[in-house]
C-alpha cells in the first residue's frame, strides 16, 4: 500500500501518518519527492483502517497494491479450481454446457426441454423457479413447485440442475432439489444472500452485477467461499453501458482478466448478455475461443410463447445447430465437452 | 404500446400478431408504411405477454408507451406525497435534513453526534447498523446493538431515526427501534427485501442502484408500495460512470425527471455521491436549487477516525457551517427547514 | 416514424401535427388509444424536420423506425462489401491482418517490423505518423517523414499500408504515400475530417469512437461514403465503460450487430481495446470466432522501448506465435488468410 | 511517480528499472514490501518515457502522482482566471449568460433573438454557423453567411458573440466575425483543431467530450493554452451514461472537481445536457449554486420551428422567466450578472 501525501503536507503531518501505521505493527518506507512525499507501507494491511488514513487532511490518496480477496485469488491458489456438479465437472479440462428455460413453467415443458438439451450435449439443466423481475406485476416464478419439477427432470435424465435463489428462504428450499445454486446479477452485492448461499455448501454460479467491476465481483465470490462453499464459478453475462443495440455489453476481456486474477472457473452467458437469439452462436464461439470453461444458454420448447425472456431463447433445432457448430471450437480449446 | 413489424413480414405474419393481441381483449390499429407495418395496441396491456410478442420472428420491436409502475406514477396520483416520520414531515413544503454517521460505533459516539446534528437543524438521525461492504473482511456493523443505540439517541433528542436494512432478519429487528427504513443502492433490485420492507409498514428511503435507470428505480418503489408501504422517498446518491474523479456521478437531472414522473419525495445524498468532504456543501445547495425535498449528509464526531466512509464525513463545525450556508437556498426554494 | 402524443393532447393538437406532416407530402395513420393518440408517418422522412415535431408541446416522443444511414445500410445493399487494398482483399472470404507499430519511429525500425509481420502472414502494415495524444507534451509523430518510411517499407516488402490521418493537411500528404487511411476513435465524429477522407478516394478504416453508439458509427461511415469513398471498413477497438481492468471494453457483440445492419467489413483491434499484451491472442481468436473480417494488431521490434503504447505491443516472436495459434480459427471461419 | 514491480520481479529486474530511470537524471527510492517492491521516482518526469517502463515485463503498474497539464493547473496558477469577451467579463466575480439559438437561420431571426436575450440580461450571443450533425443528411449550418449575421447582431446590440468552429477553415472565417470561439463536445480531442483555435488568439469555450474524463478535458485545454490562447473557459454539457431519460447526464460534481484542479472559469449548459426545456431552469439554478461562472442557454424565437435542437430551446417569455428566477441565486453566489 502506498500513501501519497499532499504537496502542502508538513514533516509533522507525515510523522503522524507514519506513527499511526507503525502502531499497528506495520513498517513504512519514506520517499521524499520534489513535489510530494510518499509512504510505502509493508506488512499485513488487514490490521489497518485505510479509510481513516484517507480521511486525514494531508493525505492526497491511498493506492492499494494488493487485492482484498484472498480465497478467490490466484496468487495464493495458482492451480485452476475444478469441481463436480452431480456427474459433470466444471474446470480447466472441460467445456460445461448449462441449458434450459429462463423460467420453469410446467413439469411437461421442463421434461421435454431437459431431454432435448441432454441429447444435444448439455450436462446441466438451468431453469428459474424464483424470478427477479423489474416490475412487481410480472410473472415471478413457480417457486418450490418449480424446484420439484427440476428434481424430477434430473432424476429422469441424469442431468445436474441449477436454479437461481433470491432469498434465504429460497436457498433453504433449493438445496433439497437442485445440484447447484445461482446468484443473479441483481443480487451480486446482496451480501446476506451470498453468506446464506455459502453456508448451503452446494456449488455456486455467481453472475456478474450489471455494473460490477471485476474486483467487486471477486470480493463477492470471497463472501461465498469464506462462508463455506469453495466451489464457485463466475458467470459473465454482460455489463450495462451506453450502447442499446444489445441488452447488455458482453465483456469478453473480463474472461481474460479473470484468468489472470482467480483460479475459479468462468462461464459465459451469451443469451442474457445480448437478448438476441441470432447472436448466441457467434458469441458462444467467441467465449470458448477466449478461454471460458463453460456456457449458459437459454433453450425453450416454444420461445415465441415463453413466459420470460423469449427473444433470446433458442428452440431445440437452433440449440442442436449451435451445439454442432461450437464443437470444433471446443476441440481447438483442448477441452472435452462435459 | 406499438408493435413494429420487420420489413420482411407478410400479411399473414401481421394477422397472427393482431389475433394474439385481440384474443386478450385489446384493440389494434394498423399503419401500413412504405417500409414497415405498425400495430398500435389499445387497452389494458397487463393482460398481454409482451415478451411473447417480441419473440415472434417477424416482429422488429415493441415500443411501450405507458410505464409499468402505477402506484408510484404521477399520472394516477398528481399531488406530491407528504408523510410524517416521527415529528418531521417529508414533502413539498419542507426541507428534511437527515444527518449522522455512516456506521454506528458506540452509544456515546451516536449520542454525541445526535445532539450536534439536532442543534444544527437536522430532524432525522441516520446511522448504519448493518453495513453492506464490498469485502467480507471489512467492518459489517453492530447489528441489533447499533439499533438500540439509535433508539436511545432518538429517545434522548427527539430526533426521528433511519437505518439501512439488508435482510428480512434486519427488517424484523429494525422495526422495533427506528422510525424509517433505508434500502441501500446494492439492494435496490433485491426484490425479496423490497417486499419485506413494504410489509413492515414504516416509511422507507429507497436509494438508487449504482446503474439503475429511473424507470427501474420507480418499479422498485412500486414493489414497496404494492407490498403495503405508501410512504416511500427516493434518494439520488450518484450513479456509476466512466469518470473516476468522484466516487460516483451525482445525477441531479434525475431529480427533475422524478418530479415529472412520480409524486414521491426526493432526497439528495451529496456525501455518498462524491465521497469528497469539500463537495458536500456546493452539491447540497445544487440539490436544493433543483427541487430536492431533503438532504442526507454524513456527519461524524471524528471523521479521521471513523470506522467507515471517513473521507466524505463532515465534523460538527463543518456541518454547522454547511447548514448555515444552505439556509438561504432553502428559503429561496419556498420550503421550511424541517 | 411514429409520433406519440401526450395524454393531455387535444384533438386540435393532433390535427396540427398531422397537418404539418402531410404538408410535406407524407401520409399519416391515427391510432386513438385509451391513454394516448399515436400518429404513424409513412413516406420519405428526409423531407421532415423531426426536431421541429419533437419540440411541439403536446408531443410526448418521436420513435424512428428506420435508420438515417442509407449507403452503409444492409437493407439497401444486402451483399457484403469487398474491396482491394493494394494486393490484399478485405471482405467476407478473407481474414486480413493489419500489423505494425503504434508509431513510426525510424526507417530501420519500420523496415524491420514490416519484414517480420509479412513473414508471419500480415498483408497490411500499420504505422502511425500523426499521433493524437491526450497531452500536448507527448510524442506527436514523425508526420510526412513517417509516411515516406511507410512508402519505402511498402515498396520493399509489397505490403499494403495504412496510416491514421488527423487533419485535412495530413490527408493531403498521406494519399501520396499509403494505401489506406485510418480515422481514429477521437475523430470519429470530426465530420470535416470524414468528408476530407471521403473525398480522397482511398479505402478507409473507421475506428469506433470511445462512446459512440453503433448508429452514430454507421452515420459516420455514411459521411465518408457519401463524400466519395465506398470502401470503408469499421474497426471495433473497445468502448469506454466503468470497468478499469482493461483500457477499454472490447464490444464483440458490436461485430454481430454490424453484420446485421451493414454490408461493410468489420475489423477487430484487440491491442488498443485492452492495452494488455497477453489478452491480444485470446481476443483475436474471439474476434475471428464471432465473425470479424480482419484484425489489427500492434507489433514492435522492441516493445519495452516503443515510443508509444508499449504495454500492448507484441514482439516478433509473440506475433509469430499469435499468428500460428489463430490459423485454425481462421480455417474454422471458412476464410483464407489474406 | 511510483513504479510497482510484480511479486515475481527479481532484484536484477528492479535494478534494470532503477538504472533506466536514473540514466535520465531522476532519483529513485526503493521500498521492499513483503509482497512487492516499489520504486518512488523523484524529479522531472517529462524526461521519462513512462510507457517504456510500463511495458517492462516485471513492472505491475506505474502510478502517476502529478498531472500532465501545467498551464491549466491550479497548483501553478492558484488565482482564478478572468478575461474579457468584448465588454463582458468571465471570471470569479461575475455570472456570464450566453444565450441564443442552436443554429443561425436568418438575419432577422438572429437579430430578433439577440435583442430579446440582451433585454433579459445575457451578454454573449451564441449561435451555430457550423453544425456537427450525426447524419450527413441533416442541416449543417449557414457557415460564413451565418457568421456575418452574428457580426451584424453584435454591432446592433453590443452583445459579444460566440460560435462553434469545426475545422481550420471555419476558424479562419470565424475570427473575422465573432468575439469567442467554441470547440464542441465531438471535437474535444480533435487536437489539430485545438491547436488552430489556440493560435487564433480569441477567447475559447471548450465543451467537454461525451465521455471525456476531467483529466482529458484539462489536457485538451492545455493544447489550446500552449498554442497561444490563455483565455479558455470549460463548459460542462453532460456526459454519456446508461440513463436515457435525459439526453446526457449533467455532471455538476465536475464543476466542484474543476474548481479544485484548475484556475479556468466553468460554464454550465443545462440545455444540451438534458435536451428538455423544463429542466433548464432547475439545473441552471443548481449550476449557479455549485459554483459555475456562467451559463449557456438555448433560446429561440419559435422553438417549435427551430432547424436544430428545438426540444430544449426556450422561447423569449420562458427565457425572461428563467432569468428572473435565477437572479436571487446569482445574488446568493456573491456574483454580479454580467
PDB file of N, CA and C in Angstrom, chain D residues 29 62-63 72 75 107 115 121 130 137 154 169 176 182 188 190 193 203 209 213 215 230 257 268 305 313 318:
ATOM      1  N   UNK D  29      13.759   5.965  -4.972  1.00  0.00           N
ATOM      2  CA  UNK D  29      13.729   5.466  -3.591  1.00  0.00           C
ATOM      3  C   UNK D  29      13.081   4.097  -3.620  1.00  0.00           C
ATOM      4  N   UNK D  62       2.393   1.621 -13.170  1.00  0.00           N
ATOM      5  CA  UNK D  62       3.023   2.900 -12.882  1.00  0.00           C
ATOM      6  C   UNK D  62       1.909   3.827 -12.398  1.00  0.00           C
ATOM      7  N   UNK D  63       2.098   4.421 -11.238  1.00  0.00           N
ATOM      8  CA  UNK D  63       1.074   5.290 -10.669  1.00  0.00           C
ATOM      9  C   UNK D  63       1.548   6.739 -10.745  1.00  0.00           C
ATOM     10  N   UNK D  72      -2.918  24.757 -17.332  1.00  0.00           N
ATOM     11  CA  UNK D  72      -4.303  24.764 -16.878  1.00  0.00           C
ATOM     12  C   UNK D  72      -4.409  24.395 -15.408  1.00  0.00           C
ATOM     13  N   UNK D  75      -2.395  24.322  -9.353  1.00  0.00           N
ATOM     14  CA  UNK D  75      -1.202  24.277  -8.498  1.00  0.00           C
ATOM     15  C   UNK D  75      -0.179  25.337  -8.896  1.00  0.00           C
ATOM     16  N   UNK D 107     -30.974  36.307 -40.834  1.00  0.00           N
ATOM     17  CA  UNK D 107     -30.515  37.515 -40.173  1.00  0.00           C
ATOM     18  C   UNK D 107     -31.612  38.064 -39.266  1.00  0.00           C
ATOM     19  N   UNK D 115     -31.833  40.728 -29.636  1.00  0.00           N
ATOM     20  CA  UNK D 115     -32.466  41.807 -28.857  1.00  0.00           C
ATOM     21  C   UNK D 115     -33.158  41.249 -27.613  1.00  0.00           C
ATOM     22  N   UNK D 121     -30.931  40.017 -20.072  1.00  0.00           N
ATOM     23  CA  UNK D 121     -29.744  40.032 -19.226  1.00  0.00           C
ATOM     24  C   UNK D 121     -28.542  39.248 -19.732  1.00  0.00           C
ATOM     25  N   UNK D 130     -21.656  26.533 -38.015  1.00  0.00           N
ATOM     26  CA  UNK D 130     -21.111  25.244 -38.461  1.00  0.00           C
ATOM     27  C   UNK D 130     -21.647  24.197 -37.490  1.00  0.00           C
ATOM     28  N   UNK D 137     -27.116  13.936 -43.715  1.00  0.00           N
ATOM     29  CA  UNK D 137     -28.288  14.467 -44.390  1.00  0.00           C
ATOM     30  C   UNK D 137     -29.015  15.521 -43.555  1.00  0.00           C
ATOM     31  N   UNK D 154     -24.144  41.578 -33.314  1.00  0.00           N
ATOM     32  CA  UNK D 154     -23.247  42.145 -32.313  1.00  0.00           C
ATOM     33  C   UNK D 154     -23.165  43.654 -32.477  1.00  0.00           C
ATOM     34  N   UNK D 169     -10.539  25.831 -41.501  1.00  0.00           N
ATOM     35  CA  UNK D 169     -11.156  26.798 -42.393  1.00  0.00           C
ATOM     36  C   UNK D 169     -12.228  27.623 -41.657  1.00  0.00           C
ATOM     37  N   UNK D 176     -12.874  36.565 -38.044  1.00  0.00           N
ATOM     38  CA  UNK D 176     -13.221  37.844 -38.657  1.00  0.00           C
ATOM     39  C   UNK D 176     -14.543  38.411 -38.137  1.00  0.00           C
ATOM     40  N   UNK D 182     -15.915  28.500 -30.014  1.00  0.00           N
ATOM     41  CA  UNK D 182     -16.343  27.349 -29.226  1.00  0.00           C
ATOM     42  C   UNK D 182     -15.853  26.065 -29.886  1.00  0.00           C
ATOM     43  N   UNK D 188     -13.601  17.644 -28.886  1.00  0.00           N
ATOM     44  CA  UNK D 188     -12.759  17.949 -27.725  1.00  0.00           C
ATOM     45  C   UNK D 188     -11.376  17.333 -27.838  1.00  0.00           C
ATOM     46  N   UNK D 190     -10.045  16.588 -30.923  1.00  0.00           N
ATOM     47  CA  UNK D 190      -9.566  16.869 -32.277  1.00  0.00           C
ATOM     48  C   UNK D 190      -8.388  17.821 -32.083  1.00  0.00           C
ATOM     49  N   UNK D 193      -7.510  20.705 -34.370  1.00  0.00           N
ATOM     50  CA  UNK D 193      -8.413  21.848 -34.235  1.00  0.00           C
ATOM     51  C   UNK D 193      -8.070  22.657 -32.977  1.00  0.00           C
ATOM     52  N   UNK D 203     -10.660  34.357 -27.125  1.00  0.00           N
ATOM     53  CA  UNK D 203     -11.091  33.514 -26.013  1.00  0.00           C
ATOM     54  C   UNK D 203     -11.813  32.274 -26.553  1.00  0.00           C
ATOM     55  N   UNK D 209     -16.042  16.543 -23.843  1.00  0.00           N
ATOM     56  CA  UNK D 209     -16.411  15.429 -24.711  1.00  0.00           C
ATOM     57  C   UNK D 209     -17.438  14.529 -24.054  1.00  0.00           C
ATOM     58  N   UNK D 213     -12.922  12.171 -19.538  1.00  0.00           N
ATOM     59  CA  UNK D 213     -12.642  12.363 -18.123  1.00  0.00           C
ATOM     60  C   UNK D 213     -12.219  13.818 -17.910  1.00  0.00           C
ATOM     61  N   UNK D 215      -9.588  14.833 -16.508  1.00  0.00           N
ATOM     62  CA  UNK D 215      -8.174  14.979 -16.852  1.00  0.00           C
ATOM     63  C   UNK D 215      -7.954  15.126 -18.354  1.00  0.00           C
ATOM     64  N   UNK D 230      -4.551  31.950 -23.760  1.00  0.00           N
ATOM     65  CA  UNK D 230      -4.676  31.648 -22.334  1.00  0.00           C
ATOM     66  C   UNK D 230      -6.117  31.730 -21.829  1.00  0.00           C
ATOM     67  N   UNK D 257     -14.982  19.545  -8.982  1.00  0.00           N
ATOM     68  CA  UNK D 257     -13.651  18.995  -9.250  1.00  0.00           C
ATOM     69  C   UNK D 257     -12.798  20.019  -9.995  1.00  0.00           C
ATOM     70  N   UNK D 268     -21.866  26.199 -17.315  1.00  0.00           N
ATOM     71  CA  UNK D 268     -22.758  25.034 -17.326  1.00  0.00           C
ATOM     72  C   UNK D 268     -23.814  25.223 -18.412  1.00  0.00           C
ATOM     73  N   UNK D 305     -40.410  25.551 -34.355  1.00  0.00           N
ATOM     74  CA  UNK D 305     -39.986  25.526 -35.746  1.00  0.00           C
ATOM     75  C   UNK D 305     -38.485  25.707 -35.915  1.00  0.00           C
ATOM     76  N   UNK D 313     -34.983  24.253 -26.510  1.00  0.00           N
ATOM     77  CA  UNK D 313     -34.905  25.724 -26.602  1.00  0.00           C
ATOM     78  C   UNK D 313     -36.048  26.381 -25.841  1.00  0.00           C
ATOM     79  N   UNK D 318     -40.215  32.330 -21.852  1.00  0.00           N
ATOM     80  CA  UNK D 318     -39.621  31.345 -20.946  1.00  0.00           C
ATOM     81  C   UNK D 318     -38.224  31.782 -20.498  1.00  0.00           C
TER      82      UNK D 318
END
